Amino acid sequence: MDAVTGRVRAAQHAVARISVAPLLVRAGIFVTVFAGFVLAFPAEVLPGRPILFLAVAALFPAFGPRRVWATFTALVTVGGWLLATDGYGRPVALWRLLAIAALLYLAHTLCALAALLPYDAVVDPELITRWLLRSAAVVLGTAVLGVLLLQAADIGGGAGYQWVTVLGLLVAVGTAALLGWLLRRR
């Protein structure tokens, strides 16, 4: 029983020491992940219990940014987009695709920032501002380059291929697995 009360007191002490900046970063993780879910999943699926499950899933990377939850929610987002385009026949719109990609990147980079910040860290607001501006520049540059490449290839208006999406997902997962294996090998 002493172990349980000791953990409860430690949790109360940790909650009392939480500072605003790390809490805001974690709130940003929740917002970007949840917005990605809402954009990716078809509107017919969202009402009711699924939106509650997605809200709970969006909380996981906010509380555990160092864990597997950021990857899990990214895969759920991609799965929702695949469900919407393949299962419900939603046309592939460039704006939606760019917005989902931007939200996935922002959630990822905010998880990286939150993984570095302890709950009780005192952080200069300029650090978070520079981090977000750098992330916004990456998102903007990627979107502009992607649109320019689509225009140069003249494939922006046609129907996409499902197998290309799945292949790209497999390459991303394989690359992450290879990098993880290489890091553990050291």
PDB file of C-alpha atoms in Angstrom:
ATOM      1  CA  MET A   1       0.000   0.000   0.000  1.00  0.00           C
ATOM      2  CA  ASP A   2       2.928   2.328   0.681  1.00  0.00           C
ATOM      3  CA  ALA A   3       4.080   1.923  -2.903  1.00  0.00           C
ATOM      4  CA  VAL A   4       0.709   3.087  -4.233  1.00  0.00           C
ATOM      5  CA  THR A   5       0.553   6.129  -1.972  1.00  0.00           C
ATOM      6  CA  GLY A   6       4.152   6.949  -2.877  1.00  0.00           C
ATOM      7  CA  ARG A   7       3.279   6.901  -6.572  1.00  0.00           C
ATOM      8  CA  VAL A   8       0.185   9.014  -6.023  1.00  0.00           C
ATOM      9  CA  ARG A   9       2.235  11.614  -4.115  1.00  0.00           C
ATOM     10  CA  ALA A  10       4.898  11.593  -6.824  1.00  0.00           C
ATOM     11  CA  ALA A  11       2.207  12.123  -9.468  1.00  0.00           C
ATOM     12  CA  GLN A  12       0.687  14.999  -7.472  1.00  0.00           C
ATOM     13  CA  HIS A  13       4.126  16.589  -7.100  1.00  0.00           C
ATOM     14  CA  ALA A  14       4.794  16.220 -10.848  1.00  0.00           C
ATOM     15  CA  VAL A  15       1.410  17.757 -11.768  1.00  0.00           C
ATOM     16  CA  ALA A  16       2.082  20.695  -9.438  1.00  0.00           C
ATOM     17  CA  ARG A  17       5.402  21.408 -11.214  1.00  0.00           C
ATOM     18  CA  ILE A  18       4.083  21.441 -14.805  1.00  0.00           C
ATOM     19  CA  SER A  19       5.003  24.623 -16.649  1.00  0.00           C
ATOM     20  CA  VAL A  20       3.042  26.316 -19.415  1.00  0.00           C
ATOM     21  CA  ALA A  21       5.349  25.904 -22.431  1.00  0.00           C
ATOM     22  CA  PRO A  22       5.627  22.089 -22.409  1.00  0.00           C
ATOM     23  CA  LEU A  23       1.889  21.893 -21.761  1.00  0.00           C
ATOM     24  CA  LEU A  24       1.195  24.107 -24.800  1.00  0.00           C
ATOM     25  CA  VAL A  25       3.494  22.001 -26.993  1.00  0.00           C
ATOM     26  CA  ARG A  26       1.614  18.866 -25.942  1.00  0.00           C
ATOM     27  CA  ALA A  27      -1.710  20.590 -26.589  1.00  0.00           C
ATOM     28  CA  GLY A  28      -0.389  21.455 -30.053  1.00  0.00           C
ATOM     29  CA  ILE A  29       0.372  17.781 -30.620  1.00  0.00           C
ATOM     30  CA  PHE A  30      -3.202  16.859 -29.739  1.00  0.00           C
ATOM     31  CA  VAL A  31      -4.667  19.553 -31.986  1.00  0.00           C
ATOM     32  CA  THR A  32      -2.535  18.697 -35.029  1.00  0.00           C
ATOM     33  CA  VAL A  33      -3.075  14.940 -34.702  1.00  0.00           C
ATOM     34  CA  PHE A  34      -6.825  15.356 -34.220  1.00  0.00           C
ATOM     35  CA  ALA A  35      -7.078  17.802 -37.144  1.00  0.00           C
ATOM     36  CA  GLY A  36      -5.210  15.271 -39.294  1.00  0.00           C
ATOM     37  CA  PHE A  37      -7.727  12.596 -38.290  1.00  0.00           C
ATOM     38  CA  VAL A  38     -10.670  14.837 -39.132  1.00  0.00           C
ATOM     39  CA  LEU A  39      -9.214  15.740 -42.535  1.00  0.00           C
ATOM     40  CA  ALA A  40      -8.179  12.203 -43.405  1.00  0.00           C
ATOM     41  CA  PHE A  41     -11.210  10.162 -42.400  1.00  0.00           C
ATOM     42  CA  PRO A  42     -14.420  10.295 -44.444  1.00  0.00           C
ATOM     43  CA  ALA A  43     -17.212  12.431 -42.992  1.00  0.00           C
ATOM     44  CA  GLU A  44     -19.553   9.423 -42.933  1.00  0.00           C
ATOM     45  CA  VAL A  45     -17.328   7.625 -40.423  1.00  0.00           C
ATOM     46  CA  LEU A  46     -16.703  10.478 -37.966  1.00  0.00           C
ATOM     47  CA  PRO A  47     -20.055  11.028 -36.174  1.00  0.00           C
ATOM     48  CA  GLY A  48     -20.631   9.059 -33.004  1.00  0.00           C
ATOM     49  CA  ARG A  49     -18.139   6.814 -31.259  1.00  0.00           C
ATOM     50  CA  PRO A  50     -15.354   6.897 -33.870  1.00  0.00           C
ATOM     51  CA  ILE A  51     -14.680  10.583 -33.177  1.00  0.00           C
ATOM     52  CA  LEU A  52     -14.281   9.776 -29.469  1.00  0.00           C
ATOM     53  CA  PHE A  53     -11.852   6.951 -30.239  1.00  0.00           C
ATOM     54  CA  LEU A  54      -9.892   9.264 -32.522  1.00  0.00           C
ATOM     55  CA  ALA A  55      -9.806  11.949 -29.813  1.00  0.00           C
ATOM     56  CA  VAL A  56      -8.409   9.437 -27.321  1.00  0.00           C
ATOM     57  CA  ALA A  57      -5.881   8.247 -29.909  1.00  0.00           C
ATOM     58  CA  ALA A  58      -4.821  11.871 -30.462  1.00  0.00           C
ATOM     59  CA  LEU A  59      -4.074  12.156 -26.737  1.00  0.00           C
ATOM     60  CA  PHE A  60      -1.565   9.276 -26.787  1.00  0.00           C
ATOM     61  CA  PRO A  61       1.309  11.099 -28.555  1.00  0.00           C
ATOM     62  CA  ALA A  62       0.687  14.191 -26.406  1.00  0.00           C
ATOM     63  CA  PHE A  63       1.314  12.174 -23.248  1.00  0.00           C
ATOM     64  CA  GLY A  64       3.989   9.892 -24.693  1.00  0.00           C
ATOM     65  CA  PRO A  65       5.911  11.709 -27.425  1.00  0.00           C
ATOM     66  CA  ARG A  66       8.961   9.460 -26.988  1.00  0.00           C
ATOM     67  CA  ARG A  67       6.949   6.303 -27.466  1.00  0.00           C
ATOM     68  CA  VAL A  68       5.456   4.642 -30.525  1.00  0.00           C
ATOM     69  CA  TRP A  69       2.265   6.742 -30.388  1.00  0.00           C
ATOM     70  CA  ALA A  70       3.399   9.364 -32.906  1.00  0.00           C
ATOM     71  CA  THR A  71       4.017   6.642 -35.481  1.00  0.00           C
ATOM     72  CA  PHE A  72       0.774   4.911 -34.560  1.00  0.00           C
ATOM     73  CA  THR A  73      -1.305   8.054 -35.078  1.00  0.00           C
ATOM     74  CA  ALA A  74       0.480   8.817 -38.350  1.00  0.00           C
ATOM     75  CA  LEU A  75      -0.410   5.329 -39.597  1.00  0.00           C
ATOM     76  CA  VAL A  76      -4.022   5.783 -38.436  1.00  0.00           C
ATOM     77  CA  THR A  77      -4.166   9.067 -40.348  1.00  0.00           C
ATOM     78  CA  VAL A  78      -2.816   7.454 -43.509  1.00  0.00           C
ATOM     79  CA  GLY A  79      -5.234   4.555 -43.019  1.00  0.00           C
ATOM     80  CA  GLY A  80      -8.125   7.011 -42.728  1.00  0.00           C
ATOM     81  CA  TRP A  81      -7.047   8.744 -45.904  1.00  0.00           C
ATOM     82  CA  LEU A  82      -6.838   5.392 -47.709  1.00  0.00           C
ATOM     83  CA  LEU A  83     -10.280   4.475 -46.369  1.00  0.00           C
ATOM     84  CA  ALA A  84     -11.712   7.760 -47.588  1.00  0.00           C
ATOM     85  CA  THR A  85     -10.204   7.562 -51.074  1.00  0.00           C
ATOM     86  CA  ASP A  86     -10.550   3.844 -51.693  1.00  0.00           C
ATOM     87  CA  GLY A  87     -13.458   2.777 -49.527  1.00  0.00           C
ATOM     88  CA  TYR A  88     -15.719   5.816 -49.799  1.00  0.00           C
ATOM     89  CA  GLY A  89     -14.639   7.087 -53.218  1.00  0.00           C
ATOM     90  CA  ARG A  90     -13.511  10.529 -52.073  1.00  0.00           C
ATOM     91  CA  PRO A  91     -11.539  12.126 -54.897  1.00  0.00           C
ATOM     92  CA  VAL A  92      -7.914  12.930 -54.198  1.00  0.00           C
ATOM     93  CA  ALA A  93      -7.812  16.681 -53.722  1.00  0.00           C
ATOM     94  CA  LEU A  94      -4.437  18.368 -53.708  1.00  0.00           C
ATOM     95  CA  TRP A  95      -5.357  20.789 -50.922  1.00  0.00           C
ATOM     96  CA  ARG A  96      -6.486  17.955 -48.644  1.00  0.00           C
ATOM     97  CA  LEU A  97      -3.388  15.900 -49.392  1.00  0.00           C
ATOM     98  CA  LEU A  98      -1.077  18.845 -48.686  1.00  0.00           C
ATOM     99  CA  ALA A  99      -2.971  19.709 -45.485  1.00  0.00           C
ATOM    100  CA  ILE A 100      -2.759  16.126 -44.193  1.00  0.00           C
ATOM    101  CA  ALA A 101       0.948  15.958 -45.035  1.00  0.00           C
ATOM    102  CA  ALA A 102       1.541  19.296 -43.289  1.00  0.00           C
ATOM    103  CA  LEU A 103      -0.355  18.167 -40.189  1.00  0.00           C
ATOM    104  CA  LEU A 104       1.560  14.881 -40.105  1.00  0.00           C
ATOM    105  CA  TYR A 105       4.853  16.767 -40.267  1.00  0.00           C
ATOM    106  CA  LEU A 106       3.808  19.299 -37.640  1.00  0.00           C
ATOM    107  CA  ALA A 107       2.650  16.540 -35.286  1.00  0.00           C
ATOM    108  CA  HIS A 108       5.950  14.752 -35.815  1.00  0.00           C
ATOM    109  CA  THR A 109       8.089  17.799 -35.179  1.00  0.00           C
ATOM    110  CA  LEU A 110       6.036  18.811 -32.134  1.00  0.00           C
ATOM    111  CA  CYS A 111       6.487  15.299 -30.736  1.00  0.00           C
ATOM    112  CA  ALA A 112      10.227  15.707 -31.240  1.00  0.00           C
ATOM    113  CA  LEU A 113      10.150  19.018 -29.362  1.00  0.00           C
ATOM    114  CA  ALA A 114       7.981  17.616 -26.569  1.00  0.00           C
ATOM    115  CA  ALA A 115      10.298  14.631 -26.207  1.00  0.00           C
ATOM    116  CA  LEU A 116      13.112  17.053 -25.398  1.00  0.00           C
ATOM    117  CA  LEU A 117      11.129  19.167 -22.933  1.00  0.00           C
ATOM    118  CA  PRO A 118      10.467  17.850 -19.449  1.00  0.00           C
ATOM    119  CA  TYR A 119       7.101  18.802 -17.981  1.00  0.00           C
ATOM    120  CA  ASP A 120       8.652  21.309 -15.600  1.00  0.00           C
ATOM    121  CA  ALA A 121      10.994  22.999 -18.098  1.00  0.00           C
ATOM    122  CA  VAL A 122      11.212  26.767 -18.195  1.00  0.00           C
ATOM    123  CA  VAL A 123      11.377  27.594 -21.880  1.00  0.00           C
ATOM    124  CA  ASP A 124      11.964  30.868 -23.627  1.00  0.00           C
ATOM    125  CA  PRO A 125       8.985  31.504 -25.937  1.00  0.00           C
ATOM    126  CA  GLU A 126      11.431  32.459 -28.685  1.00  0.00           C
ATOM    127  CA  LEU A 127      12.650  28.862 -28.828  1.00  0.00           C
ATOM    128  CA  ILE A 128       9.169  27.536 -29.577  1.00  0.00           C
ATOM    129  CA  THR A 129       8.514  30.373 -32.029  1.00  0.00           C
ATOM    130  CA  ARG A 130      11.715  29.628 -33.959  1.00  0.00           C
ATOM    131  CA  TRP A 131      10.910  25.903 -33.936  1.00  0.00           C
ATOM    132  CA  LEU A 132       7.435  26.532 -35.373  1.00  0.00           C
ATOM    133  CA  LEU A 133       8.703  29.050 -37.943  1.00  0.00           C
ATOM    134  CA  ARG A 134      11.307  26.561 -39.132  1.00  0.00           C
ATOM    135  CA  SER A 135       8.619  23.888 -39.383  1.00  0.00           C
ATOM    136  CA  ALA A 136       6.310  26.240 -41.270  1.00  0.00           C
ATOM    137  CA  ALA A 137       9.124  27.020 -43.720  1.00  0.00           C
ATOM    138  CA  VAL A 138       9.649  23.302 -44.336  1.00  0.00           C
ATOM    139  CA  VAL A 139       5.909  22.750 -44.880  1.00  0.00           C
ATOM    140  CA  LEU A 140       5.627  25.741 -47.220  1.00  0.00           C
ATOM    141  CA  GLY A 141       8.729  24.793 -49.207  1.00  0.00           C
ATOM    142  CA  THR A 142       7.567  21.209 -49.553  1.00  0.00           C
ATOM    143  CA  ALA A 143       4.092  22.243 -50.665  1.00  0.00           C
ATOM    144  CA  VAL A 144       5.430  24.694 -53.267  1.00  0.00           C
ATOM    145  CA  LEU A 145       7.943  22.162 -54.582  1.00  0.00           C
ATOM    146  CA  GLY A 146       5.282  19.434 -54.689  1.00  0.00           C
ATOM    147  CA  VAL A 147       2.852  21.599 -56.657  1.00  0.00           C
ATOM    148  CA  LEU A 148       5.596  22.698 -59.047  1.00  0.00           C
ATOM    149  CA  LEU A 149       6.657  19.098 -59.638  1.00  0.00           C
ATOM    150  CA  LEU A 150       3.044  18.063 -60.253  1.00  0.00           C
ATOM    151  CA  GLN A 151       2.662  20.862 -62.776  1.00  0.00           C
ATOM    152  CA  ALA A 152       5.934  19.973 -64.470  1.00  0.00           C
ATOM    153  CA  ALA A 153       4.948  16.333 -64.750  1.00  0.00           C
ATOM    154  CA  ASP A 154       1.374  17.264 -65.768  1.00  0.00           C
ATOM    155  CA  ILE A 155      -0.109  14.587 -63.531  1.00  0.00           C
ATOM    156  CA  GLY A 156      -1.920  16.751 -61.006  1.00  0.00           C
ATOM    157  CA  GLY A 157      -5.410  16.390 -62.449  1.00  0.00           C
ATOM    158  CA  GLY A 158      -5.513  12.662 -63.094  1.00  0.00           C
ATOM    159  CA  ALA A 159      -6.563   9.859 -60.820  1.00  0.00           C
ATOM    160  CA  GLY A 160      -3.949   8.555 -58.411  1.00  0.00           C
ATOM    161  CA  TYR A 161      -2.821   4.970 -58.117  1.00  0.00           C
ATOM    162  CA  GLN A 162      -3.561   3.166 -54.870  1.00  0.00           C
ATOM    163  CA  TRP A 163      -0.545   0.885 -55.176  1.00  0.00           C
ATOM    164  CA  VAL A 164       1.797   3.885 -55.319  1.00  0.00           C
ATOM    165  CA  THR A 165       0.434   5.107 -51.987  1.00  0.00           C
ATOM    166  CA  VAL A 166       0.817   1.702 -50.376  1.00  0.00           C
ATOM    167  CA  LEU A 167       4.314   1.331 -51.830  1.00  0.00           C
ATOM    168  CA  GLY A 168       5.296   4.742 -50.475  1.00  0.00           C
ATOM    169  CA  LEU A 169       3.979   3.776 -47.051  1.00  0.00           C
ATOM    170  CA  LEU A 170       5.958   0.528 -47.135  1.00  0.00           C
ATOM    171  CA  VAL A 171       9.125   2.392 -48.130  1.00  0.00           C
ATOM    172  CA  ALA A 172       8.625   4.858 -45.260  1.00  0.00           C
ATOM    173  CA  VAL A 173       8.058   2.083 -42.727  1.00  0.00           C
ATOM    174  CA  GLY A 174      11.029   0.118 -44.098  1.00  0.00           C
ATOM    175  CA  THR A 175      13.269   3.172 -43.877  1.00  0.00           C
ATOM    176  CA  ALA A 176      12.203   3.802 -40.279  1.00  0.00           C
ATOM    177  CA  ALA A 177      12.822   0.141 -39.397  1.00  0.00           C
ATOM    178  CA  LEU A 178      16.258   0.243 -41.031  1.00  0.00           C
ATOM    179  CA  LEU A 179      17.213   3.425 -39.174  1.00  0.00           C
ATOM    180  CA  GLY A 180      16.019   1.939 -35.900  1.00  0.00           C
ATOM    181  CA  TRP A 181      18.034  -1.207 -36.499  1.00  0.00           C
ATOM    182  CA  LEU A 182      21.128   0.832 -37.353  1.00  0.00           C
ATOM    183  CA  LEU A 183      20.781   2.892 -34.185  1.00  0.00           C
ATOM    184  CA  ARG A 184      20.423  -0.199 -31.996  1.00  0.00           C
ATOM    185  CA  ARG A 185      23.419  -1.816 -33.666  1.00  0.00           C
ATOM    186  CA  ARG A 186      25.756   0.883 -32.326  1.00  0.00           C
TER     187      ARG A 186
END
